[in-house]
PDB file of C-alpha atoms in Angstrom:
ATOM      1  CA  MET A  13      97.685 135.801 108.179  1.00 68.00           C
ATOM      2  CA  VAL A  14      96.960 133.092 110.128  1.00 79.00           C
ATOM      3  CA  SER A  15      99.499 131.593 113.495  1.00 90.00           C
ATOM      4  CA  GLY A  16     100.479 128.369 112.305  1.00 96.00           C
ATOM      5  CA  GLN A  17      98.788 125.259 114.440  1.00 98.00           C
ATOM      6  CA  ASN A  18     100.305 122.954 116.009  1.00 98.00           C
ATOM      7  CA  TRP A  19      98.951 119.605 117.049  1.00 99.00           C
ATOM      8  CA  GLU A  20      96.817 120.639 120.498  1.00 97.00           C
ATOM      9  CA  SER A  21      95.368 123.299 118.751  1.00 93.00           C
ATOM     10  CA  CYS A  22      95.293 122.615 115.580  1.00 97.00           C
ATOM     11  CA  ASP A  23      91.406 122.181 113.454  1.00 97.00           C
ATOM     12  CA  ASP A  24      88.963 119.718 114.321  1.00 98.00           C
ATOM     13  CA  ASP A  25      88.584 117.795 110.801  1.00 98.00           C
ATOM     14  CA  VAL A  26      92.707 117.807 110.915  1.00 98.00           C
ATOM     15  CA  LYS A  27      92.440 116.161 114.305  1.00 98.00           C
ATOM     16  CA  LEU A  28      89.907 113.695 113.274  1.00 99.00           C
ATOM     17  CA  PHE A  29      91.893 112.307 110.371  1.00 99.00           C
ATOM     18  CA  LEU A  30      94.894 112.062 111.712  1.00 99.00           C
ATOM     19  CA  LEU A  31      93.106 110.197 114.819  1.00 99.00           C
ATOM     20  CA  ASP A  32      91.208 108.026 112.047  1.00 99.00           C
ATOM     21  CA  LEU A  33      94.169 106.932 110.036  1.00 99.00           C
ATOM     22  CA  VAL A  34      96.083 105.975 114.009  1.00 99.00           C
ATOM     23  CA  GLU A  35      93.561 103.959 114.317  1.00 99.00           C
ATOM     24  CA  GLY A  36      93.487 102.453 111.102  1.00 99.00           C
ATOM     25  CA  LEU A  37      97.146 102.005 111.123  1.00 99.00           C
ATOM     26  CA  ARG A  38      96.451  99.921 114.854  1.00 99.00           C
ATOM     27  CA  SER A  39      93.494  97.791 113.376  1.00 99.00           C
ATOM     28  CA  GLN A  40      95.671  96.095 111.048  1.00 98.00           C
ATOM     29  CA  LEU A  41      99.421  96.243 111.892  1.00 99.00           C
ATOM     30  CA  GLY A  42      98.226  94.355 114.876  1.00 98.00           C
ATOM     31  CA  SER A  43     101.171  93.530 117.708  1.00 98.00           C
ATOM     32  CA  GLN A  44     103.593  94.406 114.292  1.00 98.00           C
ATOM     33  CA  LEU A  45     103.130  98.334 115.715  1.00 99.00           C
ATOM     34  CA  THR A  46     105.916 100.367 117.557  1.00 99.00           C
ATOM     35  CA  GLY A  47     104.161 103.847 117.575  1.00 99.00           C
ATOM     36  CA  ILE A  48     103.344 106.601 115.089  1.00 99.00           C
ATOM     37  CA  TYR A  49     104.806 109.574 115.792  1.00 99.00           C
ATOM     38  CA  LEU A  50     104.062 112.900 114.182  1.00 99.00           C
ATOM     39  CA  HIS A  51     107.175 115.570 112.553  1.00 99.00           C
ATOM     40  CA  GLY A  52     107.383 118.345 110.500  1.00 98.00           C
ATOM     41  CA  SER A  53     104.972 121.912 110.145  1.00 98.00           C
ATOM     42  CA  LEU A  54     102.318 120.590 112.312  1.00 99.00           C
ATOM     43  CA  ALA A  55     104.217 119.108 115.382  1.00 99.00           C
ATOM     44  CA  MET A  56     106.252 122.483 115.394  1.00 98.00           C
ATOM     45  CA  GLY A  57     103.724 124.900 115.300  1.00 98.00           C
ATOM     46  CA  SER A  58     103.262 125.680 111.917  1.00 98.00           C
ATOM     47  CA  TYR A  59     100.856 124.098 109.949  1.00 98.00           C
ATOM     48  CA  TYR A  60      99.483 126.200 107.883  1.00 97.00           C
ATOM     49  CA  ARG A  61      96.065 124.391 106.374  1.00 93.00           C
ATOM     50  CA  PRO A  62      95.735 125.670 103.417  1.00 92.00           C
ATOM     51  CA  LYS A  63      99.944 124.740 102.432  1.00 93.00           C
ATOM     52  CA  SER A  64     100.685 122.377 104.667  1.00 97.00           C
ATOM     53  CA  ASP A  65     101.222 118.808 104.831  1.00 97.00           C
ATOM     54  CA  MET A  66     100.899 116.284 107.656  1.00 98.00           C
ATOM     55  CA  ASP A  67     104.192 113.839 107.926  1.00 99.00           C
ATOM     56  CA  LEU A  68     104.400 110.658 110.071  1.00 99.00           C
ATOM     57  CA  ILE A  69     106.512 108.173 110.833  1.00 99.00           C
ATOM     58  CA  VAL A  70     105.083 104.735 111.337  1.00 99.00           C
ATOM     59  CA  VAL A  71     107.675 102.375 112.727  1.00 99.00           C
ATOM     60  CA  VAL A  72     106.906  98.211 112.838  1.00 99.00           C
ATOM     61  CA  LYS A  73     109.053  95.878 114.676  1.00 99.00           C
ATOM     62  CA  LYS A  74     109.986  93.713 111.484  1.00 98.00           C
ATOM     63  CA  PRO A  75     109.700  93.651 107.693  1.00 98.00           C
ATOM     64  CA  LEU A  76     105.968  93.890 106.293  1.00 98.00           C
ATOM     65  CA  GLY A  77     106.488  91.788 103.653  1.00 97.00           C
ATOM     66  CA  PRO A  78     104.969  92.425 100.127  1.00 98.00           C
ATOM     67  CA  GLU A  79     101.547  91.867 100.573  1.00 98.00           C
ATOM     68  CA  LEU A  80     101.311  93.448 103.860  1.00 98.00           C
ATOM     69  CA  ALA A  81     103.323  97.129 102.636  1.00 99.00           C
ATOM     70  CA  GLU A  82     100.906  96.610  99.534  1.00 99.00           C
ATOM     71  CA  ASP A  83      97.280  96.554 101.406  1.00 99.00           C
ATOM     72  CA  LEU A  84      99.479  99.274 103.656  1.00 99.00           C
ATOM     73  CA  GLY A  85     100.028 101.473 101.051  1.00 99.00           C
ATOM     74  CA  VAL A  86      96.596 101.031  99.602  1.00 99.00           C
ATOM     75  CA  ALA A  87      94.272 102.149 102.512  1.00 99.00           C
ATOM     76  CA  VAL A  88      96.634 105.356 103.227  1.00 99.00           C
ATOM     77  CA  ALA A  89      96.118 105.827 100.057  1.00 99.00           C
ATOM     78  CA  THR A  90      92.271 105.264 100.313  1.00 99.00           C
ATOM     79  CA  HIS A  91      92.602 107.320 103.286  1.00 99.00           C
ATOM     80  CA  ALA A  92      94.292 110.084 102.163  1.00 98.00           C
ATOM     81  CA  ILE A  93      90.968 110.639  99.789  1.00 98.00           C
ATOM     82  CA  GLY A  94      88.710 112.093 102.357  1.00 98.00           C
ATOM     83  CA  ARG A  95      91.396 114.747 103.948  1.00 97.00           C
ATOM     84  CA  PRO A  96      89.967 117.666 104.735  1.00 97.00           C
ATOM     85  CA  SER A  97      92.909 119.941 103.248  1.00 95.00           C
ATOM     86  CA  VAL A  98      94.299 120.535 100.019  1.00 94.00           C
ATOM     87  CA  GLY A  99      97.497 119.091 101.940  1.00 94.00           C
ATOM     88  CA  SER A 100      98.160 116.070 102.109  1.00 96.00           C
ATOM     89  CA  ILE A 101      99.689 112.324 104.392  1.00 98.00           C
ATOM     90  CA  GLU A 102     103.209 112.031 103.917  1.00 98.00           C
ATOM     91  CA  LEU A 103     103.740 109.219 105.499  1.00 99.00           C
ATOM     92  CA  SER A 104     107.057 106.579 105.515  1.00 99.00           C
ATOM     93  CA  VAL A 105     107.157 103.124 107.667  1.00 99.00           C
ATOM     94  CA  ILE A 106     110.409 101.659 108.709  1.00 99.00           C
ATOM     95  CA  THR A 107     111.194  98.672 111.071  1.00 99.00           C
ATOM     96  CA  ALA A 108     112.698  99.614 114.460  1.00 99.00           C
ATOM     97  CA  GLU A 109     116.268  98.495 113.941  1.00 99.00           C
ATOM     98  CA  VAL A 110     116.254 101.343 111.162  1.00 99.00           C
ATOM     99  CA  ALA A 111     114.472 104.066 113.702  1.00 99.00           C
ATOM    100  CA  LYS A 112     117.328 102.880 116.055  1.00 99.00           C
ATOM    101  CA  LYS A 113     120.519 102.442 113.847  1.00 98.00           C
ATOM    102  CA  VAL A 114     119.127 104.551 110.757  1.00 98.00           C
ATOM    103  CA  PRO A 115     121.496 103.173 108.277  1.00 98.00           C
ATOM    104  CA  VAL A 116     122.688 105.597 105.526  1.00 97.00           C
ATOM    105  CA  PRO A 117     120.957 104.352 102.681  1.00 96.00           C
ATOM    106  CA  THR A 118     117.788 104.484 105.142  1.00 98.00           C
ATOM    107  CA  PRO A 119     115.148 101.957 103.451  1.00 99.00           C
ATOM    108  CA  PHE A 120     111.825 102.006 104.294  1.00 99.00           C
ATOM    109  CA  GLU A 121     108.852  98.937 104.135  1.00 99.00           C
ATOM    110  CA  VAL A 122     106.096 101.620 102.580  1.00 99.00           C
ATOM    111  CA  HIS A 123     105.723 105.484 101.195  1.00 99.00           C
ATOM    112  CA  TYR A 124     102.848 107.701 101.005  1.00 99.00           C
ATOM    113  CA  SER A 125     102.925 110.875  99.670  1.00 98.00           C
ATOM    114  CA  SER A 126     100.292 112.719  96.740  1.00 96.00           C
ATOM    115  CA  GLN A 127     102.877 111.688  94.197  1.00 95.00           C
ATOM    116  CA  TRP A 128     102.505 108.416  94.692  1.00 98.00           C
ATOM    117  CA  HIS A 129      98.962 107.454  95.181  1.00 98.00           C
ATOM    118  CA  GLU A 130      97.647 106.285  92.076  1.00 98.00           C
ATOM    119  CA  GLN A 131     100.339 104.447  91.280  1.00 99.00           C
ATOM    120  CA  ILE A 132      99.744 102.938  95.677  1.00 99.00           C
ATOM    121  CA  LEU A 133      96.082 102.867  94.824  1.00 99.00           C
ATOM    122  CA  ARG A 134      96.751 101.075  91.217  1.00 98.00           C
ATOM    123  CA  ARG A 135      99.190  97.881  93.226  1.00 98.00           C
ATOM    124  CA  GLU A 136     102.143  99.385  90.692  1.00 98.00           C
ATOM    125  CA  ILE A 137     104.533  99.593  93.506  1.00 98.00           C
ATOM    126  CA  ASP A 138     107.032  96.734  93.092  1.00 97.00           C
ATOM    127  CA  TYR A 139     107.049  95.625  97.422  1.00 98.00           C
ATOM    128  CA  THR A 140     109.718  92.848  96.900  1.00 97.00           C
ATOM    129  CA  LYS A 141     112.552  95.763  96.283  1.00 96.00           C
ATOM    130  CA  GLU A 142     114.451  97.076  98.758  1.00 95.00           C
ATOM    131  CA  ARG A 143     114.132 100.564  98.446  1.00 97.00           C
ATOM    132  CA  THR A 144     115.471 103.625 100.866  1.00 98.00           C
ATOM    133  CA  ASP A 145     114.965 107.135 100.824  1.00 97.00           C
ATOM    134  CA  SER A 146     117.841 109.971 101.824  1.00 94.00           C
ATOM    135  CA  ASP A 147     114.996 112.002 102.779  1.00 96.00           C
ATOM    136  CA  LEU A 148     114.312 110.187 105.941  1.00 98.00           C
ATOM    137  CA  LEU A 149     117.491 111.476 107.376  1.00 98.00           C
ATOM    138  CA  SER A 150     115.666 114.364 108.086  1.00 97.00           C
ATOM    139  CA  HIS A 151     112.845 113.442 108.614  1.00 98.00           C
ATOM    140  CA  LEU A 152     113.650 111.434 111.657  1.00 99.00           C
ATOM    141  CA  THR A 153     116.055 113.651 113.115  1.00 99.00           C
ATOM    142  CA  TYR A 154     112.683 115.508 113.131  1.00 99.00           C
ATOM    143  CA  VAL A 155     110.953 113.043 114.614  1.00 99.00           C
ATOM    144  CA  LEU A 156     113.945 113.108 117.642  1.00 99.00           C
ATOM    145  CA  GLN A 157     114.274 116.924 118.404  1.00 99.00           C
ATOM    146  CA  ARG A 158     110.044 117.952 117.973  1.00 99.00           C
ATOM    147  CA  GLY A 159     108.278 115.044 117.105  1.00 99.00           C
ATOM    148  CA  ILE A 160     104.884 113.289 118.787  1.00 99.00           C
ATOM    149  CA  CYS A 161     103.950 110.321 119.963  1.00 99.00           C
ATOM    150  CA  LEU A 162     100.655 109.904 119.250  1.00 99.00           C
ATOM    151  CA  PHE A 163     100.722 106.310 120.156  1.00 99.00           C
ATOM    152  CA  GLY A 164     103.204 103.943 121.253  1.00 99.00           C
ATOM    153  CA  LYS A 165     106.090 103.340 122.323  1.00 99.00           C
ATOM    154  CA  PRO A 166     108.118 106.963 123.902  1.00 99.00           C
ATOM    155  CA  ILE A 167     110.208 108.566 120.722  1.00 99.00           C
ATOM    156  CA  ALA A 168     113.213 108.825 122.859  1.00 98.00           C
ATOM    157  CA  GLU A 169     112.778 105.126 122.986  1.00 99.00           C
ATOM    158  CA  VAL A 170     112.844 104.262 119.535  1.00 99.00           C
ATOM    159  CA  PHE A 171     115.199 106.575 117.478  1.00 99.00           C
ATOM    160  CA  GLY A 172     119.236 106.196 117.998  1.00 99.00           C
ATOM    161  CA  ALA A 173     120.324 109.927 116.444  1.00 97.00           C
ATOM    162  CA  VAL A 174     121.521 110.775 112.628  1.00 97.00           C
ATOM    163  CA  GLY A 175     124.587 111.599 112.207  1.00 96.00           C
ATOM    164  CA  TRP A 176     124.671 115.735 111.358  1.00 95.00           C
ATOM    165  CA  GLU A 177     126.557 115.023 108.371  1.00 93.00           C
ATOM    166  CA  HIS A 178     124.001 112.881 107.745  1.00 96.00           C
ATOM    167  CA  PHE A 179     121.463 115.643 108.181  1.00 96.00           C
ATOM    168  CA  MET A 180     122.303 117.904 106.526  1.00 93.00           C
ATOM    169  CA  ALA A 181     123.496 116.171 103.154  1.00 92.00           C
ATOM    170  CA  SER A 182     120.000 115.118 103.702  1.00 94.00           C
ATOM    171  CA  VAL A 183     119.180 118.722 103.284  1.00 93.00           C
ATOM    172  CA  LEU A 184     121.479 120.017 101.112  1.00 92.00           C
ATOM    173  CA  ALA A 185     120.186 117.354  98.322  1.00 89.00           C
ATOM    174  CA  ASP A 186     116.992 118.831  98.539  1.00 87.00           C
ATOM    175  CA  CYS A 187     118.956 122.073  98.928  1.00 92.00           C
ATOM    176  CA  GLN A 188     120.659 121.683  95.290  1.00 92.00           C
ATOM    177  CA  TRP A 189     117.464 120.920  93.337  1.00 92.00           C
ATOM    178  CA  ILE A 190     116.027 123.831  94.572  1.00 95.00           C
ATOM    179  CA  LEU A 191     119.416 125.660  93.202  1.00 96.00           C
ATOM    180  CA  GLU A 192     119.265 124.480  90.057  1.00 95.00           C
ATOM    181  CA  GLY A 193     117.878 126.504  86.933  1.00 94.00           C
ATOM    182  CA  ASP A 194     115.053 128.122  87.952  1.00 95.00           C
ATOM    183  CA  HIS A 195     113.440 125.024  90.447  1.00 96.00           C
ATOM    184  CA  ILE A 196     112.794 128.155  93.063  1.00 98.00           C
ATOM    185  CA  LEU A 197     109.521 129.464  90.397  1.00 98.00           C
ATOM    186  CA  GLU A 198     107.954 126.222  90.764  1.00 96.00           C
ATOM    187  CA  SER A 199     107.409 126.818  93.819  1.00 95.00           C
ATOM    188  CA  PRO A 200     108.226 130.167  96.147  1.00 98.00           C
ATOM    189  CA  TYR A 201     107.387 130.320  99.180  1.00 98.00           C
ATOM    190  CA  TYR A 202     108.689 126.455  99.135  1.00 97.00           C
ATOM    191  CA  GLY A 203     111.771 127.538  98.144  1.00 98.00           C
ATOM    192  CA  VAL A 204     112.846 131.219  99.257  1.00 99.00           C
ATOM    193  CA  LEU A 205     111.587 129.299 103.311  1.00 98.00           C
ATOM    194  CA  ASN A 206     113.928 126.412 102.846  1.00 97.00           C
ATOM    195  CA  LEU A 207     116.872 128.379 101.608  1.00 98.00           C
ATOM    196  CA  CYS A 208     116.778 130.421 104.414  1.00 98.00           C
ATOM    197  CA  ARG A 209     116.068 127.084 106.570  1.00 98.00           C
ATOM    198  CA  VAL A 210     118.922 125.956 105.317  1.00 96.00           C
ATOM    199  CA  LEU A 211     121.377 128.625 105.636  1.00 97.00           C
ATOM    200  CA  GLN A 212     120.176 128.875 109.710  1.00 97.00           C
ATOM    201  CA  LEU A 213     121.346 125.542 110.003  1.00 95.00           C
ATOM    202  CA  CYS A 214     124.473 126.083 108.788  1.00 92.00           C
ATOM    203  CA  SER A 215     125.317 129.696 110.065  1.00 93.00           C
ATOM    204  CA  GLU A 216     124.744 128.458 113.731  1.00 91.00           C
ATOM    205  CA  ASP A 217     126.312 125.693 115.509  1.00 81.00           C
ATOM    206  CA  SER A 218     123.563 124.495 117.598  1.00 93.00           C
ATOM    207  CA  GLN A 219     123.038 121.083 115.546  1.00 95.00           C
ATOM    208  CA  ARG A 220     119.139 122.343 116.376  1.00 97.00           C
ATOM    209  CA  VAL A 221     116.147 122.033 113.392  1.00 98.00           C
ATOM    210  CA  TYR A 222     114.554 124.644 112.301  1.00 98.00           C
ATOM    211  CA  SER A 223     110.760 125.408 110.858  1.00 98.00           C
ATOM    212  CA  LYS A 224     110.393 126.865 107.355  1.00 97.00           C
ATOM    213  CA  ASP A 225     108.027 129.918 109.666  1.00 96.00           C
ATOM    214  CA  GLU A 226     111.711 129.947 111.929  1.00 98.00           C
ATOM    215  CA  GLY A 227     113.701 129.665 108.721  1.00 98.00           C
ATOM    216  CA  GLY A 228     112.150 132.833 107.165  1.00 99.00           C
ATOM    217  CA  GLU A 229     112.169 134.359 110.111  1.00 98.00           C
ATOM    218  CA  TRP A 230     115.881 134.113 110.816  1.00 99.00           C
ATOM    219  CA  GLY A 231     116.292 135.511 106.525  1.00 99.00           C
ATOM    220  CA  LEU A 232     114.685 138.768 107.678  1.00 99.00           C
ATOM    221  CA  ALA A 233     117.084 138.528 110.904  1.00 99.00           C
ATOM    222  CA  HIS A 234     120.645 137.802 109.312  1.00 98.00           C
ATOM    223  CA  LEU A 235     120.138 138.059 105.593  1.00 99.00           C
ATOM    224  CA  PRO A 236     120.677 141.320 103.609  1.00 98.00           C
ATOM    225  CA  ARG A 237     117.971 144.009 102.892  1.00 99.00           C
ATOM    226  CA  GLU A 238     118.133 143.425  99.162  1.00 99.00           C
ATOM    227  CA  TYR A 239     115.996 139.944  99.830  1.00 99.00           C
ATOM    228  CA  HIS A 240     114.048 140.656 102.990  1.00 99.00           C
ATOM    229  CA  PRO A 241     110.214 142.370 100.525  1.00 98.00           C
ATOM    230  CA  ILE A 242     111.274 138.153  98.841  1.00 99.00           C
ATOM    231  CA  ILE A 243     111.834 136.907 102.172  1.00 99.00           C
ATOM    232  CA  GLN A 244     108.309 138.821 103.719  1.00 99.00           C
ATOM    233  CA  GLN A 245     106.264 137.062 100.653  1.00 98.00           C
ATOM    234  CA  ALA A 246     107.256 134.296 101.036  1.00 98.00           C
ATOM    235  CA  LEU A 247     106.072 133.902 104.813  1.00 98.00           C
ATOM    236  CA  ALA A 248     103.135 135.972 104.014  1.00 98.00           C
ATOM    237  CA  VAL A 249     101.966 133.462 101.041  1.00 97.00           C
ATOM    238  CA  TYR A 250     102.752 130.685 103.378  1.00 97.00           C
ATOM    239  CA  ARG A 251     101.066 131.892 106.880  1.00 97.00           C
ATOM    240  CA  SER A 252      98.263 133.472 104.569  1.00 96.00           C
ATOM    241  CA  ALA A 253      94.514 131.315 105.264  1.00 93.00           C
ATOM    242  CA  ASP A 254      93.305 131.911 101.822  1.00 93.00           C
ATOM    243  CA  ALA A 255      92.145 129.075  99.854  1.00 92.00           C
ATOM    244  CA  VAL A 256      94.033 127.339  97.136  1.00 94.00           C
ATOM    245  CA  THR A 257      93.170 124.145  94.377  1.00 94.00           C
ATOM    246  CA  GLU A 258      95.555 122.017  94.145  1.00 91.00           C
ATOM    247  CA  GLU A 259      97.125 123.408  91.123  1.00 93.00           C
ATOM    248  CA  GLU A 260      97.796 127.270  92.621  1.00 95.00           C
ATOM    249  CA  ARG A 261      99.106 126.033  95.731  1.00 94.00           C
ATOM    250  CA  ALA A 262     103.054 125.471  94.809  1.00 95.00           C
ATOM    251  CA  THR A 263     102.863 129.536  94.114  1.00 96.00           C
ATOM    252  CA  GLY A 264     100.081 129.839  96.723  1.00 96.00           C
ATOM    253  CA  GLY A 265      97.279 131.098  94.555  1.00 95.00           C
ATOM    254  CA  ARG A 266      99.828 134.802  93.788  1.00 96.00           C
ATOM    255  CA  ASP A 267     102.455 136.467  91.748  1.00 97.00           C
ATOM    256  CA  TRP A 268     106.093 136.670  91.834  1.00 98.00           C
ATOM    257  CA  ASP A 269     108.386 138.120  90.868  1.00 98.00           C
ATOM    258  CA  GLN A 270     110.735 136.194  88.766  1.00 98.00           C
ATOM    259  CA  GLU A 271     114.318 138.295  89.258  1.00 98.00           C
ATOM    260  CA  GLN A 272     114.319 138.573  92.738  1.00 98.00           C
ATOM    261  CA  LEU A 273     113.651 135.291  93.197  1.00 98.00           C
ATOM    262  CA  LEU A 274     116.235 134.280  90.604  1.00 98.00           C
ATOM    263  CA  ALA A 275     118.551 136.609  92.113  1.00 98.00           C
ATOM    264  CA  PHE A 276     117.355 135.135  95.686  1.00 98.00           C
ATOM    265  CA  SER A 277     118.659 132.069  95.068  1.00 98.00           C
ATOM    266  CA  ASP A 278     122.296 133.277  93.231  1.00 97.00           C
ATOM    267  CA  TYR A 279     122.595 134.859  96.689  1.00 98.00           C
ATOM    268  CA  ALA A 280     121.700 131.683  98.837  1.00 97.00           C
ATOM    269  CA  ARG A 281     123.771 129.461  96.299  1.00 96.00           C
ATOM    270  CA  TRP A 282     126.594 132.096  96.418  1.00 95.00           C
ATOM    271  CA  ARG A 283     126.919 131.717 100.728  1.00 94.00           C
ATOM    272  CA  LEU A 284     125.909 128.064 100.895  1.00 93.00           C
ATOM    273  CA  GLU A 285     129.557 127.529  98.948  1.00 89.00           C
ATOM    274  CA  GLY A 286     131.052 129.601 101.652  1.00 84.00           C
ATOM    275  CA  LEU A 287     129.209 127.423 104.077  1.00 80.00           C
ATOM    276  CA  MET A 288     128.793 124.046 102.978  1.00 71.00           C
ATOM    277  CA  GLU A 289     131.942 122.485 103.805  1.00 64.00           C
ATOM    278  CA  SER A 290     131.787 123.685 106.991  1.00 58.00           C
ATOM    279  CA  CYS A 291     128.349 122.360 108.009  1.00 53.00           C
ATOM    280  CA  GLN A 292     129.017 118.992 106.703  1.00 50.00           C
ATOM    281  CA  GLY A 293     132.609 118.317 106.692  1.00 51.00           C
ATOM    282  CA  ASP A 294     133.429 117.755 110.566  1.00 50.00           C
ATOM    283  CA  GLY A 295     129.456 117.038 111.386  1.00 48.00           C
ATOM    284  CA  THR A 296     130.160 119.101 114.119  1.00 45.00           C
ATOM    285  CA  GLY A 297     127.499 121.816 112.939  1.00 41.00           C
TER     286      GLY A 297
END
C-alpha cells in the first residue's frame, strides 16, 4: 500500500506527461487559452498510479469552432497514447462564459476520456452540435474548491460558483448508476468508495467536496461495522501499488465478495433514500 500522490510530489514521468500536454495545448490554442486546471485525485493528494486518472478542465475565451475542436481532440487523444500509467486523461474544454456562469445543462467544446479515444482519433465526433455534460457540474465544483491552476488566470477569477443543488444532482446521477442492478460488481472499489463519499456529502452540512480516499475513511468512522470489511478492502485495493492491466483496473485484479458488495449497495440505497431530499431539496446541504 502506498500514500496518495499530489501534484507537487507525483512521479516525474506523470508530471512531465502533463506538463507536455499543457505546452501542447498552449501552442495549439495560443491567445484563445484562458487557463488549464487540474482537479480530482492528483489535485487532492489521492492519486494512486495504478488506478487514478488525470483530470483537467481547459478554459478558452470563446467557442472553438468545429475544425479546431476536432483537431484539439485528436491532439489530446494522440498525447494520451504515450501516458505513463494505466489511468488516462479525462479532459473537458469549456468557454470562459460557461466557467463563470455555469449554465445548466452545461455545454462543452471538447471532451476526452478513454472511452471516446478511438472515435476521437477516427474523427467520428460531430463538433457542429452543442453537447452538454452533467458531470461538469461536479468537476467545476472540485476545481473551485480543490483545484490547481497549471497555466493561466487564477481559479477564483475564472470559475463561478456551482449551485450546491446542481452539484448534488450531478453526483447523485453518477451514484444512481452504481446502485442500479449489480453495477457495483463491475467496479467494486470505485463503487464502494463513491457511495461512501456521497453518503458523506449528504450527511454533512459543510458543502465541501471530498476525495474517494476521504469518503472511505469517513465510511469506516460513521457507517455500521458490518460494512467495514468491504470498505477496508476497497481502500486497500484503491491504494495498492500493485501493477494492473487495463482489464484488471476495475477490480484491482482482486476477488470480491459479491454478497458483501450487494449488501452494501442495498444499504447505501436505503440510506440515500432518506437523505436525498435534505441534500438536494433546499440547496443548503
